[in-house]
């Protein structure tokens, strides 16, 4: 039977017809792939071509069997029905398969299915006139991939996976489907052997739009510096941009109520107004905008009581309200801080082990432990430490919790632990949302460890990256006030004091001026301008009022010690610790007062009960 069937198939030329169909069809598919890659045609055309080719094989076999034999072979009714049924079945199969793959749904990339943290860095193009900068283009590409790979929260597609597309013209749809990327980085190197220009763009594949782009220039001799600068800048802006996108995705995943989500987003826009008014010194308007924003979050919370985001956000905004215009640590609005604590507790009622809620409560408890009216802050500090530690244990990427833990360890006179936590904060902040605070914490913890060179480095880093923030001027002016700090340049110190006032919010400028003057007085004392230093520090103390006075006393004690006046230094320290006794432990180990450590009067000042 098998031999007879084979002779029958050969007589009807079925194998030859099938072979010709397969060969021609394969050629058509290859041509279609070329067209798609060359002209950026929709990727779904390749899927349609392949399925059509495969689905029609049964029809080709049927036609060949019925009409492949030489001679006139009229169609019978049965044959017509069979071929028609085959064609219809093939079409139905194509629709089912294509629909299941989503190819018929417009052929667009599903943005929601793409993870923005999965990044592909395409090899940079050599667009130089002589096409002789290809080796530098490759070097820039490799450096950027290596830099981004260091960020643990990013899923960077390795070079080997990207390399096949290096010299091939491929549509963006094809790249997305092949690499499953959510973010694309592409760039080019142009210029000459003397001077280079780098053009870099961050692409969102679903919309095929450019999210961000920038240009770097430099000489060829500086290409290594350019490579480092490129890697750092792209990594930073990628992390910042992706941080926004990731937070939006996390938020949307927390609720199924579109109305609640809309209210949340409206509240965030009002919060931006709160920040703007606060920066401009219009406290009344800032409070009004924040109250409106909070009411929207309350409405969102009522629509979805199990959604954690609005509850936690109301807690953070209550902290902002409590600290609006504060004059130093501990000078906060107690009722607003208690409201923040209530929000944190409600969030933990919803999700007892949630790291965002634990982080919030840890921050509130630490802030409340700084209250100057509190006789013993140890219990609050310990509970804050437990919350923050639980938060970073549950989610090691909670950078703000690490940064707060670092500050808590500082005031508890644990500088090594504080430095470690600050380093963990920087490592944990893949999207740089809290980078400014973290860099400043690294500067502070370096100072606590008497590592002046490291403190100078982090201060310079802060000034380079956040030049528009007052801390960038404050950090270096304070370094000039320290006995082991950089050699003071008094003209530069005055300029820094002016910058400190200019960069701060209007309502804080007077505070910045007075505190900055204490550091300037210390710099004057360091260069031997004793009379000027004494005049500045006395005038500053006379001008200070309210909660700022203790901090003028604290920094003023350093001025007197630099001038060799131990009596005045001890007197001003005593005044500071009388107002803020919670700082006794910190002052006891503050190397700024090392000359006083062996003095019994100093030891009596910093002694604590038990």
Coordinates of C-alpha atoms in Angstrom, one line a residue:
X1 CA 0.0 0.0 0.0
X2 CA 2.8 2.4 0.9
X3 CA 4.6 1.7 -2.5
X4 CA 1.3 2.2 -4.3
X5 CA 0.7 5.5 -2.5
X6 CA 4.2 6.7 -3.3
X7 CA 3.8 5.8 -7.0
X8 CA 0.4 7.6 -7.0
X9 CA 1.9 10.8 -5.4
X10 CA 4.8 10.8 -7.9
X11 CA 2.5 10.3 -10.8
X12 CA 0.5 13.3 -9.6
X13 CA 3.7 15.2 -9.0
X14 CA 2.8 16.1 -5.5
X15 CA 6.4 16.1 -4.1
X16 CA 7.6 18.4 -6.9
X17 CA 4.7 20.8 -6.4
X18 CA 5.2 20.9 -2.7
X19 CA 8.9 21.5 -3.0
X20 CA 8.4 24.3 -5.5
X21 CA 5.9 25.9 -3.1
X22 CA 8.2 25.6 -0.1
X23 CA 11.2 27.0 -1.9
X24 CA 9.3 29.9 -3.4
X25 CA 7.5 30.6 -0.2
X26 CA 10.8 30.6 1.8
X27 CA 12.3 33.1 -0.7
X28 CA 9.2 35.4 -0.3
X29 CA 9.6 35.2 3.5
X30 CA 13.3 36.2 3.3
X31 CA 12.4 39.1 1.0
X32 CA 9.7 40.2 3.5
X33 CA 12.2 40.2 6.4
X34 CA 14.5 42.3 4.3
X35 CA 11.7 44.8 3.5
X36 CA 10.7 45.1 7.2
X37 CA 14.3 45.7 8.3
X38 CA 15.1 48.0 5.5
X39 CA 12.0 50.2 5.5
X40 CA 10.8 49.8 9.1
X41 CA 7.6 48.1 8.1
X42 CA 5.3 46.7 10.8
X43 CA 6.7 43.5 12.4
X44 CA 3.2 41.9 12.1
X45 CA 3.8 41.6 8.3
X46 CA 6.4 38.9 9.0
X47 CA 4.0 37.0 11.2
X48 CA 1.2 37.2 8.7
X49 CA 3.5 36.0 5.9
X50 CA 4.8 33.1 7.8
X51 CA 1.4 32.0 9.0
X52 CA -0.1 32.3 5.5
X53 CA 2.7 30.3 4.0
X54 CA 2.3 27.5 6.6
X55 CA -1.5 27.5 6.6
X56 CA -1.7 27.0 2.9
X57 CA 0.4 23.9 2.7
X58 CA -2.6 21.5 3.1
X59 CA -4.4 23.4 0.3
X60 CA -1.3 23.0 -2.0
X61 CA -1.1 19.3 -1.2
X62 CA -4.8 18.9 -2.1
X63 CA -4.6 20.8 -5.3
X64 CA -1.4 18.9 -6.3
X65 CA -3.1 15.6 -5.6
X66 CA -6.2 16.4 -7.6
X67 CA -4.6 18.3 -10.5
X68 CA -0.9 17.6 -10.6
X69 CA -1.2 14.8 -13.1
X70 CA -0.5 15.6 -16.8
X71 CA -3.5 16.2 -19.0
X72 CA -6.9 17.9 -18.6
X73 CA -8.4 17.2 -15.2
X74 CA -11.7 19.0 -14.6
X75 CA -12.7 20.1 -11.1
X76 CA -15.4 18.0 -9.4
X77 CA -17.8 19.4 -6.9
X78 CA -16.2 17.4 -4.1
X79 CA -12.8 18.8 -4.9
X80 CA -14.1 22.3 -5.0
X81 CA -15.7 21.9 -1.6
X82 CA -12.5 20.3 -0.2
X83 CA -10.2 23.1 -1.4
X84 CA -12.6 25.8 -0.2
X85 CA -12.8 24.2 3.2
X86 CA -9.0 24.0 3.3
X87 CA -8.7 27.7 2.5
X88 CA -11.3 28.7 5.0
X89 CA -9.7 26.5 7.7
X90 CA -6.3 28.1 7.0
X91 CA -7.8 31.6 7.3
X92 CA -9.5 30.7 10.6
X93 CA -6.3 29.3 11.9
X94 CA -4.4 32.5 11.0
X95 CA -7.0 34.6 12.8
X96 CA -6.9 32.5 15.9
X97 CA -3.1 32.4 16.1
X98 CA -2.6 36.1 15.3
X99 CA -5.3 37.2 17.7
X100 CA -3.8 35.1 20.5
X101 CA -0.5 36.8 19.9
X102 CA -2.1 40.3 19.8
X103 CA -0.8 40.9 16.3
X104 CA -4.2 41.9 14.9
X105 CA -4.7 44.4 17.7
X106 CA -3.3 47.3 15.7
X107 CA 0.2 45.8 15.6
X108 CA 1.4 48.3 18.3
X109 CA 3.8 47.6 21.0
X110 CA 2.0 47.0 24.3
X111 CA 3.6 49.7 26.5
X112 CA 2.2 48.2 29.7
X113 CA 4.0 44.9 29.0
X114 CA 7.4 46.6 28.7
X115 CA 9.6 47.0 31.8
X116 CA 11.3 50.4 31.6
X117 CA 14.1 49.2 33.7
X118 CA 15.1 46.7 31.1
X119 CA 17.5 48.7 29.0
X120 CA 19.2 48.1 25.7
X121 CA 22.2 50.3 24.7
X122 CA 22.7 50.1 21.0
X123 CA 26.2 50.4 19.6
X124 CA 26.9 54.0 18.9
X125 CA 27.1 55.0 15.2
X126 CA 30.3 56.4 13.7
X127 CA 29.1 59.5 11.9
X128 CA 32.5 61.1 11.4
X129 CA 33.3 62.3 7.9
X130 CA 36.0 59.7 7.4
X131 CA 34.3 56.9 9.3
X132 CA 37.4 56.5 11.4
X133 CA 36.0 56.9 14.9
X134 CA 34.4 53.5 15.1
X135 CA 36.8 52.3 17.8
X136 CA 35.7 55.2 20.0
X137 CA 32.0 54.6 19.3
X138 CA 32.5 51.0 20.6
X139 CA 34.4 52.2 23.6
X140 CA 31.7 54.7 24.6
X141 CA 29.0 52.0 24.1
X142 CA 30.9 49.5 26.3
X143 CA 31.6 52.1 29.0
X144 CA 27.9 53.0 29.2
X145 CA 26.8 49.3 29.4
X146 CA 29.3 48.7 32.1
X147 CA 28.2 51.8 34.1
X148 CA 24.5 50.9 33.9
X149 CA 25.2 47.3 34.8
X150 CA 26.4 48.5 38.2
X151 CA 22.9 49.6 39.1
X152 CA 21.3 46.5 40.6
X153 CA 17.7 47.7 40.0
X154 CA 18.4 48.0 36.2
X155 CA 18.2 45.0 33.9
X156 CA 20.8 45.9 31.3
X157 CA 20.8 43.7 28.2
X158 CA 24.4 42.4 27.8
X159 CA 26.7 43.4 24.9
X160 CA 26.4 39.9 23.4
X161 CA 22.7 40.2 22.9
X162 CA 22.9 43.6 21.3
X163 CA 25.9 42.9 19.1
X164 CA 24.0 41.1 16.3
X165 CA 22.1 44.3 15.6
X166 CA 25.3 46.4 15.5
X167 CA 25.6 46.7 11.7
X168 CA 22.1 45.6 10.7
X169 CA 19.2 47.9 9.8
X170 CA 16.4 46.6 12.0
X171 CA 13.0 48.3 12.8
X172 CA 12.4 49.4 16.3
X173 CA 9.4 46.9 16.6
X174 CA 11.8 44.1 15.7
X175 CA 14.3 45.2 18.3
X176 CA 11.7 45.4 21.0
X177 CA 10.3 41.9 20.2
X178 CA 13.8 40.4 20.0
X179 CA 15.3 42.0 23.1
X180 CA 12.1 42.7 25.2
X181 CA 13.4 46.1 26.2
X182 CA 11.5 48.9 27.8
X183 CA 14.0 51.6 27.3
X184 CA 16.5 52.2 24.4
X185 CA 19.7 54.2 24.5
X186 CA 21.2 55.1 21.2
X187 CA 23.9 57.6 20.2
X188 CA 26.5 58.6 17.7
X189 CA 30.1 59.9 17.6
X190 CA 30.9 62.6 15.1
X191 CA 33.6 65.2 14.5
X192 CA 37.2 64.7 13.5
X193 CA 40.4 63.2 14.9
X194 CA 40.9 66.4 16.8
X195 CA 37.5 67.0 18.3
X196 CA 34.6 64.7 19.2
X197 CA 30.9 65.2 19.5
X198 CA 28.6 62.7 21.2
X199 CA 24.9 62.7 20.7
X200 CA 22.9 60.5 23.0
X201 CA 19.1 59.9 23.2
X202 CA 16.9 58.0 25.5
X203 CA 14.0 56.4 23.6
X204 CA 10.6 55.1 24.8
X205 CA 9.9 52.1 22.4
X206 CA 6.2 52.0 22.7
X207 CA 5.6 55.5 21.5
X208 CA 9.0 55.7 19.7
X209 CA 9.5 59.1 21.2
X210 CA 12.7 60.7 22.6
X211 CA 12.4 61.1 26.3
X212 CA 15.7 63.0 26.7
X213 CA 18.8 63.8 24.7
X214 CA 22.0 65.7 25.2
X215 CA 25.4 66.4 23.5
X216 CA 28.9 66.2 24.8
X217 CA 32.0 67.7 23.2
X218 CA 35.7 67.3 23.8
X219 CA 39.0 66.6 22.2
X220 CA 40.1 63.2 21.1
X221 CA 42.9 63.3 23.7
X222 CA 40.2 63.7 26.3
X223 CA 38.1 60.7 25.1
X224 CA 38.7 58.8 28.3
X225 CA 37.3 61.7 30.3
X226 CA 34.5 62.0 27.9
X227 CA 33.8 58.3 28.2
X228 CA 33.5 58.6 32.0
X229 CA 31.4 61.8 31.7
X230 CA 29.1 60.1 29.2
X231 CA 28.6 57.0 31.4
X232 CA 28.0 59.1 34.5
X233 CA 25.5 61.5 32.9
X234 CA 23.6 58.9 31.0
X235 CA 23.4 56.6 34.0
X236 CA 22.2 59.5 36.1
X237 CA 19.5 60.8 33.8
X238 CA 18.3 57.3 33.0
X239 CA 18.0 56.5 36.7
X240 CA 16.2 59.8 37.4
X241 CA 13.8 59.3 34.4
X242 CA 13.1 55.7 35.2
X243 CA 12.5 56.5 38.8
X244 CA 9.5 58.6 37.9
X245 CA 8.2 55.9 35.5
X246 CA 8.7 53.2 38.1
X247 CA 6.9 55.1 40.8
X248 CA 4.0 55.7 38.5
X249 CA 3.7 52.0 37.7
X250 CA 3.9 51.0 41.3
X251 CA 1.2 53.5 42.2
X252 CA -1.2 52.3 39.5
X253 CA -0.6 48.7 40.5
X254 CA -1.9 49.5 44.0
X255 CA -5.5 50.4 43.1
X256 CA -8.1 49.4 40.6
X257 CA -10.0 52.6 41.1
X258 CA -9.3 55.0 38.2
X259 CA -11.1 57.8 40.1
X260 CA -8.9 57.3 43.1
X261 CA -5.8 57.3 40.9
X262 CA -6.9 60.5 39.2
X263 CA -7.4 62.2 42.6
X264 CA -3.9 61.1 43.7
X265 CA -2.4 62.6 40.5
X266 CA -4.3 65.9 41.0
X267 CA -3.0 66.0 44.6
X268 CA 0.5 65.6 43.4
X269 CA 0.2 68.5 41.1
X270 CA -1.1 70.7 44.0
X271 CA 1.9 69.5 46.0
X272 CA 4.2 71.0 43.4
X273 CA 2.4 74.3 44.1
X274 CA 3.1 73.8 47.8
X275 CA 6.8 73.4 47.0
X276 CA 6.8 76.5 44.8
X277 CA 5.1 78.7 47.3
X278 CA 7.3 77.3 50.1
X279 CA 10.4 78.1 48.1
X280 CA 9.1 81.6 47.4
X281 CA 8.5 82.2 51.1
X282 CA 4.7 82.4 50.9
X283 CA 4.0 80.1 53.8
X284 CA 0.2 80.9 53.9
X285 CA -0.2 79.9 50.2
X286 CA 1.9 76.8 50.7
X287 CA -0.2 75.7 53.6
X288 CA -3.4 76.3 51.6
X289 CA -2.2 74.3 48.7
X290 CA -1.1 71.4 50.9
X291 CA -4.4 71.3 52.7
X292 CA -6.2 71.1 49.3
X293 CA -3.8 68.3 48.2
X294 CA -4.4 66.4 51.4
X295 CA -8.2 66.7 51.0
X296 CA -7.9 65.0 47.5
X297 CA -5.8 62.2 49.0
X298 CA -8.4 61.8 51.7
X299 CA -11.0 61.4 49.0
X300 CA -8.9 58.9 47.1
X301 CA -8.4 57.0 50.3
X302 CA -12.2 56.8 50.8
X303 CA -12.7 55.4 47.3
X304 CA -10.2 52.6 47.9
X305 CA -9.6 52.2 51.7
X306 CA -7.1 49.3 51.1
X307 CA -4.8 51.4 48.9
X308 CA -1.7 52.3 50.8
X309 CA -0.3 55.0 48.7
X310 CA -2.5 57.9 49.7
X311 CA -2.3 57.1 53.4
X312 CA 1.5 57.0 53.3
X313 CA 1.7 60.1 51.1
X314 CA -0.5 62.1 53.6
X315 CA 2.0 61.1 56.3
X316 CA 5.0 62.4 54.3
X317 CA 3.2 65.7 53.5
X318 CA 2.3 66.1 57.1
X319 CA 6.0 65.9 57.9
X320 CA 6.6 68.6 55.3
X321 CA 4.0 70.8 56.9
X322 CA 5.5 70.2 60.3
X323 CA 8.9 71.3 59.1
X324 CA 7.8 74.3 57.0
X325 CA 10.1 77.1 58.0
X326 CA 11.7 75.2 60.9
X327 CA 14.6 76.8 62.7
X328 CA 17.0 73.9 63.3
X329 CA 16.4 70.3 64.5
X330 CA 13.5 69.8 66.8
X331 CA 11.8 73.1 65.8
X332 CA 8.7 71.5 64.2
X333 CA 5.0 71.8 64.4
X334 CA 4.1 69.2 66.9
X335 CA 0.4 68.8 65.9
X336 CA 1.3 68.2 62.2
X337 CA 4.0 65.7 63.2
X338 CA 1.4 63.8 65.4
X339 CA -0.9 63.8 62.3
X340 CA 2.0 62.2 60.3
X341 CA 2.4 59.6 63.0
X342 CA -1.4 58.8 62.9
X343 CA -1.2 58.3 59.1
X344 CA 1.8 56.0 59.6
X345 CA -0.1 53.9 62.2
X346 CA -3.2 53.7 59.9
X347 CA -0.9 52.5 57.0
X348 CA 0.5 49.8 59.2
X349 CA -3.0 48.7 60.2
X350 CA -3.6 48.1 56.5
X351 CA -0.3 46.4 55.9
X352 CA 1.6 45.6 59.1
X353 CA 4.9 44.7 57.4
X354 CA 4.9 47.2 54.5
X355 CA 8.3 48.8 54.2
X356 CA 6.9 52.2 53.0
X357 CA 4.7 52.5 56.1
X358 CA 7.6 51.4 58.4
X359 CA 9.9 53.9 56.8
X360 CA 7.3 56.7 57.3
X361 CA 6.8 55.8 61.0
X362 CA 10.6 55.5 61.6
X363 CA 11.1 59.0 60.1
X364 CA 8.3 60.5 62.2
X365 CA 9.6 58.9 65.4
X366 CA 13.1 60.1 64.7
X367 CA 11.9 63.6 64.0
X368 CA 9.8 63.6 67.2
X369 CA 12.9 62.4 69.2
X370 CA 14.5 65.8 68.3
X371 CA 11.8 67.7 70.2
X372 CA 13.6 70.1 72.5
X373 CA 10.9 69.7 75.1
X374 CA 11.6 65.9 75.4
X375 CA 13.6 65.0 78.4
X376 CA 14.8 61.6 77.2
X377 CA 14.7 60.8 73.5
X378 CA 16.2 57.3 73.8
X379 CA 12.9 55.4 73.6
X380 CA 11.7 57.2 70.5
X381 CA 15.1 56.9 68.9
X382 CA 15.2 53.2 69.6
X383 CA 11.7 52.6 68.1
X384 CA 12.7 54.7 65.1
X385 CA 15.8 52.6 64.6
X386 CA 13.6 49.4 64.8
X387 CA 11.2 50.7 62.2
X388 CA 13.9 51.9 59.8
X389 CA 15.9 48.7 60.1
X390 CA 12.7 46.6 59.4
X391 CA 12.0 48.8 56.4
X392 CA 15.5 48.3 54.8
X393 CA 15.4 44.6 55.7
X394 CA 12.1 44.1 53.9
X395 CA 13.2 46.3 51.0
X396 CA 17.0 47.1 50.7
X397 CA 16.3 49.7 48.0
X398 CA 14.6 52.1 50.5
X399 CA 17.2 54.8 50.1
X400 CA 15.4 57.4 52.2
X401 CA 15.1 54.9 55.1
X402 CA 18.9 54.2 54.9
X403 CA 19.6 58.0 54.9
X404 CA 17.4 58.6 57.9
X405 CA 19.0 55.6 59.7
X406 CA 22.4 57.2 58.9
X407 CA 21.3 60.5 60.6
X408 CA 19.9 58.6 63.6
X409 CA 23.2 56.8 64.0
X410 CA 25.0 60.2 63.8
X411 CA 23.1 61.7 66.6
X412 CA 23.6 58.5 68.6
X413 CA 27.4 58.9 68.1
X414 CA 27.9 55.9 65.9
X415 CA 29.8 57.5 63.0
X416 CA 31.0 54.2 61.4
X417 CA 27.5 52.8 61.2
X418 CA 26.2 56.2 60.0
X419 CA 28.8 56.2 57.1
X420 CA 27.9 52.6 56.2
X421 CA 24.1 53.4 56.1
X422 CA 24.8 56.5 54.0
X423 CA 26.8 54.3 51.5
X424 CA 23.9 51.8 51.5
X425 CA 21.5 54.6 50.8
X426 CA 23.5 55.7 47.7
X427 CA 23.8 52.2 46.5
X428 CA 20.0 51.6 47.2
X429 CA 18.9 54.7 45.3
X430 CA 19.0 53.4 41.7
X431 CA 16.8 56.2 40.4
X432 CA 18.5 59.0 42.4
X433 CA 15.3 60.4 43.8
X434 CA 16.9 61.0 47.2
X435 CA 20.5 61.5 45.9
X436 CA 20.9 65.1 47.2
X437 CA 20.1 64.1 50.8
X438 CA 22.2 61.0 50.6
X439 CA 25.3 62.8 49.2
X440 CA 25.0 65.3 52.1
X441 CA 24.7 62.4 54.6
X442 CA 28.0 61.0 53.2
X443 CA 29.6 64.4 53.7
X444 CA 28.4 64.6 57.3
X445 CA 29.4 61.1 58.2
X446 CA 32.8 61.6 56.7
X447 CA 33.2 64.7 58.9
X448 CA 32.1 62.7 62.0
X449 CA 34.9 60.2 61.2
X450 CA 37.4 63.1 60.8
X451 CA 38.0 62.1 57.2
X452 CA 38.4 65.6 55.9
X453 CA 39.5 64.6 52.4
X454 CA 36.5 62.4 52.1
X455 CA 34.2 65.2 53.4
X456 CA 35.8 67.7 50.9
X457 CA 35.1 65.1 48.1
X458 CA 31.4 64.7 49.0
X459 CA 31.0 68.4 49.4
X460 CA 32.4 69.0 45.9
X461 CA 30.2 66.3 44.6
X462 CA 27.2 68.0 46.2
X463 CA 28.2 71.3 44.7
X464 CA 28.7 69.8 41.3
X465 CA 25.4 67.9 41.1
X466 CA 23.2 70.2 43.2
X467 CA 24.7 73.6 42.7
X468 CA 21.3 75.3 43.1
X469 CA 20.8 74.0 46.7
X470 CA 21.9 76.0 49.7
X471 CA 23.7 73.0 51.2
X472 CA 26.2 73.2 48.4
X473 CA 27.5 76.4 49.8
X474 CA 26.9 75.5 53.5
X475 CA 29.1 72.3 53.3
X476 CA 32.2 74.1 52.2
X477 CA 31.7 77.2 54.4
X478 CA 31.5 74.8 57.4
X479 CA 34.7 73.1 56.3
X480 CA 36.4 76.5 56.5
X481 CA 35.2 76.8 60.1
X482 CA 37.0 73.6 61.3
X483 CA 40.5 73.5 62.7
X484 CA 41.4 70.7 60.3
X485 CA 39.5 72.0 57.4
X486 CA 40.9 73.5 54.2
X487 CA 42.9 76.7 54.6
X488 CA 40.4 79.5 54.7
X489 CA 40.2 82.1 52.0
X490 CA 38.2 84.9 53.7
X491 CA 37.0 86.5 50.4
X492 CA 35.7 83.1 49.3
X493 CA 34.1 82.6 52.7
X494 CA 32.2 85.9 52.3
X495 CA 31.1 84.8 48.8
X496 CA 29.9 81.5 50.1
X497 CA 27.8 83.3 52.8
X498 CA 26.2 85.4 50.1
X499 CA 25.4 82.3 48.0
X500 CA 24.0 80.5 51.1
X501 CA 21.5 83.3 51.6
X502 CA 20.6 83.6 47.9
X503 CA 19.9 79.9 47.4
X504 CA 17.7 79.4 50.5
X505 CA 14.0 79.9 50.6
X506 CA 13.1 83.5 51.5
X507 CA 11.7 82.6 54.9
X508 CA 15.0 80.9 55.8
X509 CA 17.4 83.5 54.6
X510 CA 17.8 85.2 57.9
X511 CA 18.5 81.8 59.6
X512 CA 21.1 80.9 56.9
X513 CA 22.7 84.3 57.3
X514 CA 23.1 84.0 61.1
X515 CA 24.3 80.4 61.0
X516 CA 26.7 81.1 58.1
X517 CA 28.1 84.1 60.1
X518 CA 29.2 81.7 62.9
X519 CA 31.2 79.7 60.3
X520 CA 32.6 82.8 58.8
X521 CA 33.7 84.0 62.3
X522 CA 35.4 80.6 62.8
X523 CA 37.2 81.1 59.5
X524 CA 38.3 84.5 60.6
X525 CA 39.6 83.0 63.9
X526 CA 41.6 80.5 61.9
X527 CA 43.5 83.2 60.0
X528 CA 44.2 85.1 63.1
X529 CA 41.6 87.9 62.7
X530 CA 40.7 87.6 66.4
X531 CA 38.9 90.9 66.9
X532 CA 36.9 90.5 63.7
X533 CA 35.9 86.9 64.7
X534 CA 34.8 88.0 68.2
X535 CA 32.8 90.9 66.7
X536 CA 31.0 88.8 64.2
X537 CA 30.1 86.0 66.7
X538 CA 28.8 88.4 69.3
X539 CA 26.8 90.4 66.8
X540 CA 25.3 87.1 65.5
X541 CA 24.3 85.9 68.9
X542 CA 22.6 89.3 69.6
X543 CA 20.6 89.1 66.4
X544 CA 19.5 85.5 66.8
X545 CA 16.0 84.8 68.3
X546 CA 13.9 81.8 69.3
X547 CA 15.0 78.3 68.5
X548 CA 18.0 79.4 66.5
X549 CA 19.8 80.7 69.6
X550 CA 21.1 77.3 70.8
X551 CA 22.7 76.6 67.5
X552 CA 24.5 79.9 67.4
X553 CA 25.8 79.0 70.8
X554 CA 26.9 75.6 69.5
X555 CA 28.9 76.9 66.6
X556 CA 30.0 80.0 68.6
X557 CA 31.7 77.7 71.1
X558 CA 33.9 76.5 68.2
X559 CA 34.8 80.1 67.4
X560 CA 35.9 80.7 71.0
X561 CA 37.9 77.5 71.1
X562 CA 39.7 78.4 67.9
X563 CA 40.8 81.7 69.6
X564 CA 42.0 79.8 72.7
X565 CA 39.2 81.0 75.0
X566 CA 38.1 77.9 76.8
X567 CA 36.0 79.7 79.3
X568 CA 33.8 81.3 76.7
X569 CA 33.6 78.0 74.7
X570 CA 32.4 76.1 77.8
X571 CA 29.9 78.9 78.6
X572 CA 28.4 78.8 75.2
X573 CA 28.3 75.0 75.1
X574 CA 26.5 75.0 78.5
X575 CA 23.9 77.3 77.0
X576 CA 23.4 75.0 74.0
X577 CA 23.1 71.8 76.1
X578 CA 20.7 73.5 78.5
X579 CA 18.4 74.3 75.6
X580 CA 18.9 70.9 73.8
X581 CA 20.0 68.3 76.3
X582 CA 19.3 65.5 73.8
X583 CA 22.6 66.4 72.1
X584 CA 24.8 65.7 75.1
X585 CA 25.9 62.3 73.7
X586 CA 26.8 63.8 70.3
X587 CA 28.7 66.8 71.7
X588 CA 30.6 64.4 74.0
X589 CA 32.2 62.7 70.9
X590 CA 32.3 65.7 68.6
X591 CA 36.0 66.1 67.7
X592 CA 35.4 69.8 67.1
X593 CA 35.7 70.1 70.9
X594 CA 38.5 67.6 71.3
X595 CA 40.6 70.1 73.3
X596 CA 37.9 70.1 76.0
X597 CA 37.4 66.4 76.3
X598 CA 39.8 66.1 79.3
X599 CA 38.4 69.1 81.0
X600 CA 36.2 68.1 84.0
X601 CA 33.8 71.0 83.3
X602 CA 33.2 69.7 79.8
X603 CA 32.7 66.1 81.1
X604 CA 30.2 67.5 83.6
X605 CA 28.3 69.3 80.8
X606 CA 27.9 66.2 78.6
X607 CA 27.3 63.7 81.4
X608 CA 23.9 62.0 81.2
X609 CA 21.9 60.2 83.8
X610 CA 22.7 56.5 84.1

